[in-house]
């Protein structure tokens, strides 16, 4: 079954509190996922949204089309930059913890990444933005260990 996934990440200040939102759709099924973090960056939240969405899939080998308004995430994969970064063990690159996690889950599925313009009235993308922002503004924010440990 074809799975459609929309993702978005947001940070209130860069760095600052942040969150992500995911909308997964397959046939009649729809699932929304979101979380907020006390200190992170927009790019980390954009990437984490895709990771968490893919990790939520129940079985390997799924056909997934991911729609993201993040050029950082989409271009890294579609333009092949990610594979060069991996060969150099992400030397000098930001977010290696998340990129390694992304590669692990990406390789378990048949994933197509497509860029969509943010805030352009695409209902599911707008919903992801709402989820991301409300998570970042919420209470009980999680610690983004990868960001905070790299920062210290």
mmCIF file of C-alpha atoms in Angstrom:
data_model
loop_
_atom_site.group_PDB
_atom_site.id
_atom_site.type_symbol
_atom_site.label_atom_id
_atom_site.label_comp_id
_atom_site.label_asym_id
_atom_site.label_seq_id
_atom_site.Cartn_x
_atom_site.Cartn_y
_atom_site.Cartn_z
ATOM 1 C CA UNK A 1 0.000 0.000 0.000
ATOM 2 C CA UNK A 2 1.301 3.431 -0.942
ATOM 3 C CA UNK A 3 1.970 5.662 2.068
ATOM 4 C CA UNK A 4 1.909 9.445 1.878
ATOM 5 C CA UNK A 5 3.704 11.414 4.547
ATOM 6 C CA UNK A 6 3.832 15.156 5.180
ATOM 7 C CA UNK A 7 6.399 16.542 7.605
ATOM 8 C CA UNK A 8 7.389 19.873 9.087
ATOM 9 C CA UNK A 9 9.704 21.135 11.780
ATOM 10 C CA UNK A 10 9.882 24.458 13.527
ATOM 11 C CA UNK A 11 11.966 26.239 16.110
ATOM 12 C CA UNK A 12 11.038 29.378 17.995
ATOM 13 C CA UNK A 13 14.417 31.003 17.700
ATOM 14 C CA UNK A 14 17.269 29.154 16.067
ATOM 15 C CA UNK A 15 18.333 27.645 18.427
ATOM 16 C CA UNK A 16 15.349 27.667 20.704
ATOM 17 C CA UNK A 17 12.341 25.574 21.625
ATOM 18 C CA UNK A 18 11.333 23.441 18.658
ATOM 19 C CA UNK A 19 8.926 20.808 17.476
ATOM 20 C CA UNK A 20 7.970 18.629 14.576
ATOM 21 C CA UNK A 21 4.743 17.412 13.049
ATOM 22 C CA UNK A 22 4.006 14.419 10.840
ATOM 23 C CA UNK A 23 0.855 13.371 8.999
ATOM 24 C CA UNK A 24 0.877 9.778 7.706
ATOM 25 C CA UNK A 25 -1.813 8.594 5.291
ATOM 26 C CA UNK A 26 -2.408 5.140 3.816
ATOM 27 C CA UNK A 27 -5.754 4.311 2.251
ATOM 28 C CA UNK A 28 -8.436 5.277 4.798
ATOM 29 C CA UNK A 29 -5.899 5.496 7.642
ATOM 30 C CA UNK A 30 -4.431 8.722 8.987
ATOM 31 C CA UNK A 31 -2.009 9.245 11.877
ATOM 32 C CA UNK A 32 -0.564 12.455 13.307
ATOM 33 C CA UNK A 33 2.657 12.539 15.357
ATOM 34 C CA UNK A 34 4.347 15.473 17.072
ATOM 35 C CA UNK A 35 6.790 16.282 19.873
ATOM 36 C CA UNK A 36 8.448 19.383 21.269
ATOM 37 C CA UNK A 37 11.999 20.008 22.501
ATOM 38 C CA UNK A 38 13.363 22.675 24.835
ATOM 39 C CA UNK A 39 16.402 23.659 22.722
ATOM 40 C CA UNK A 40 17.080 22.662 19.124
ATOM 41 C CA UNK A 41 17.227 24.029 15.578
ATOM 42 C CA UNK A 42 14.796 24.232 12.695
ATOM 43 C CA UNK A 43 16.892 21.897 10.509
ATOM 44 C CA UNK A 44 17.041 19.267 13.251
ATOM 45 C CA UNK A 45 13.263 19.356 13.622
ATOM 46 C CA UNK A 46 12.717 19.138 9.848
ATOM 47 C CA UNK A 47 14.964 16.065 9.677
ATOM 48 C CA UNK A 48 13.579 14.480 12.849
ATOM 49 C CA UNK A 49 10.038 14.761 11.466
ATOM 50 C CA UNK A 50 10.971 12.584 8.471
ATOM 51 C CA UNK A 51 12.840 10.094 10.688
ATOM 52 C CA UNK A 52 9.995 9.691 13.178
ATOM 53 C CA UNK A 53 7.444 9.336 10.383
ATOM 54 C CA UNK A 54 9.452 6.569 8.731
ATOM 55 C CA UNK A 55 10.124 4.884 12.080
ATOM 56 C CA UNK A 56 6.352 4.803 12.720
ATOM 57 C CA UNK A 57 5.805 2.455 9.763
ATOM 58 C CA UNK A 58 4.950 -1.021 11.000
ATOM 59 C CA UNK A 59 6.822 -3.148 8.448
ATOM 60 C CA UNK A 60 9.874 -2.721 6.215
ATOM 61 C CA UNK A 61 9.760 -2.298 2.452
ATOM 62 C CA UNK A 62 6.947 0.253 2.353
ATOM 63 C CA UNK A 63 6.499 2.597 -0.609
ATOM 64 C CA UNK A 64 6.506 6.065 0.916
ATOM 65 C CA UNK A 65 6.273 9.500 -0.641
ATOM 66 C CA UNK A 66 7.473 12.140 1.808
ATOM 67 C CA UNK A 67 6.434 15.753 1.244
ATOM 68 C CA UNK A 68 8.598 18.265 3.092
ATOM 69 C CA UNK A 69 9.064 22.016 2.834
ATOM 70 C CA UNK A 70 12.696 21.582 3.919
ATOM 71 C CA UNK A 71 15.227 22.054 1.125
ATOM 72 C CA UNK A 72 17.874 20.987 3.672
ATOM 73 C CA UNK A 73 16.366 17.491 3.949
ATOM 74 C CA UNK A 74 15.024 17.015 0.423
ATOM 75 C CA UNK A 75 18.112 18.335 -1.401
ATOM 76 C CA UNK A 76 20.547 16.395 0.810
ATOM 77 C CA UNK A 77 18.940 13.167 -0.391
ATOM 78 C CA UNK A 78 17.726 13.932 -3.917
ATOM 79 C CA UNK A 79 20.944 15.720 -4.938
ATOM 80 C CA UNK A 80 23.081 12.954 -3.431
ATOM 81 C CA UNK A 81 24.952 15.118 -0.930
ATOM 82 C CA UNK A 82 24.071 12.806 1.956
ATOM 83 C CA UNK A 83 25.973 9.857 0.499
ATOM 84 C CA UNK A 84 29.135 11.957 0.143
ATOM 85 C CA UNK A 85 28.763 13.154 3.727
ATOM 86 C CA UNK A 86 28.396 9.547 4.863
ATOM 87 C CA UNK A 87 31.596 8.499 3.029
ATOM 88 C CA UNK A 88 33.460 11.220 4.944
ATOM 89 C CA UNK A 89 31.746 10.166 8.202
ATOM 90 C CA UNK A 90 29.914 13.531 8.284
ATOM 91 C CA UNK A 91 33.158 15.395 8.978
ATOM 92 C CA UNK A 92 32.343 19.093 9.311
ATOM 93 C CA UNK A 93 28.596 18.503 8.857
ATOM 94 C CA UNK A 94 25.873 19.373 11.312
ATOM 95 C CA UNK A 95 23.426 16.853 12.740
ATOM 96 C CA UNK A 96 25.409 13.649 12.105
ATOM 97 C CA UNK A 97 23.420 11.834 14.815
ATOM 98 C CA UNK A 98 20.160 12.460 12.952
ATOM 99 C CA UNK A 99 21.574 11.826 9.480
ATOM 100 C CA UNK A 100 22.878 8.402 10.597
ATOM 101 C CA UNK A 101 19.482 7.597 12.104
ATOM 102 C CA UNK A 102 17.823 8.806 8.884
ATOM 103 C CA UNK A 103 19.997 6.556 6.697
ATOM 104 C CA UNK A 104 19.167 3.514 8.836
ATOM 105 C CA UNK A 105 15.400 3.957 8.471
ATOM 106 C CA UNK A 106 15.526 5.315 4.890
ATOM 107 C CA UNK A 107 17.267 2.120 3.743
ATOM 108 C CA UNK A 108 14.410 0.002 5.128
ATOM 109 C CA UNK A 109 11.815 1.494 2.776
ATOM 110 C CA UNK A 110 11.280 2.650 -0.808
ATOM 111 C CA UNK A 111 11.261 6.395 -0.100
ATOM 112 C CA UNK A 112 10.699 9.271 -2.498
ATOM 113 C CA UNK A 113 11.267 12.764 -1.130
ATOM 114 C CA UNK A 114 9.422 15.684 -2.688
ATOM 115 C CA UNK A 115 9.767 19.344 -1.815
ATOM 116 C CA UNK A 116 6.620 21.421 -1.325
ATOM 117 C CA UNK A 117 6.420 25.151 -0.741
ATOM 118 C CA UNK A 118 5.685 25.912 2.895
ATOM 119 C CA UNK A 119 2.706 28.039 3.905
ATOM 120 C CA UNK A 120 1.201 27.582 0.451
ATOM 121 C CA UNK A 121 -2.192 26.298 1.542
ATOM 122 C CA UNK A 122 -1.456 22.559 1.229
ATOM 123 C CA UNK A 123 -3.741 21.229 3.985
ATOM 124 C CA UNK A 124 -1.521 18.437 5.310
ATOM 125 C CA UNK A 125 1.606 20.625 5.209
ATOM 126 C CA UNK A 126 -0.260 23.357 7.080
ATOM 127 C CA UNK A 127 -1.403 20.769 9.645
ATOM 128 C CA UNK A 128 2.198 19.622 10.156
ATOM 129 C CA UNK A 129 3.228 23.232 10.747
ATOM 130 C CA UNK A 130 0.438 23.622 13.338
ATOM 131 C CA UNK A 131 1.566 20.433 15.090
ATOM 132 C CA UNK A 132 5.234 21.515 15.067
ATOM 133 C CA UNK A 133 4.574 25.022 16.411
ATOM 134 C CA UNK A 134 2.096 23.905 19.084
ATOM 135 C CA UNK A 135 4.549 21.215 20.225
ATOM 136 C CA UNK A 136 7.363 23.786 20.462
ATOM 137 C CA UNK A 137 5.101 26.101 22.477
ATOM 138 C CA UNK A 138 3.827 23.327 24.738
ATOM 139 C CA UNK A 139 4.852 22.229 28.195
ATOM 140 C CA UNK A 140 6.900 19.135 29.054
ATOM 141 C CA UNK A 141 9.451 19.798 26.320
ATOM 142 C CA UNK A 142 11.940 17.001 25.727
ATOM 143 C CA UNK A 143 15.724 17.317 25.642
ATOM 144 C CA UNK A 144 17.256 17.096 22.162
ATOM 145 C CA UNK A 145 20.266 15.111 23.379
ATOM 146 C CA UNK A 146 22.035 15.267 20.007
ATOM 147 C CA UNK A 147 21.852 19.051 19.915
ATOM 148 C CA UNK A 148 22.539 19.812 23.549
ATOM 149 C CA UNK A 149 25.454 17.367 23.884
ATOM 150 C CA UNK A 150 27.099 18.686 20.671
ATOM 151 C CA UNK A 151 26.620 22.238 21.893
ATOM 152 C CA UNK A 152 28.356 21.681 25.246
#
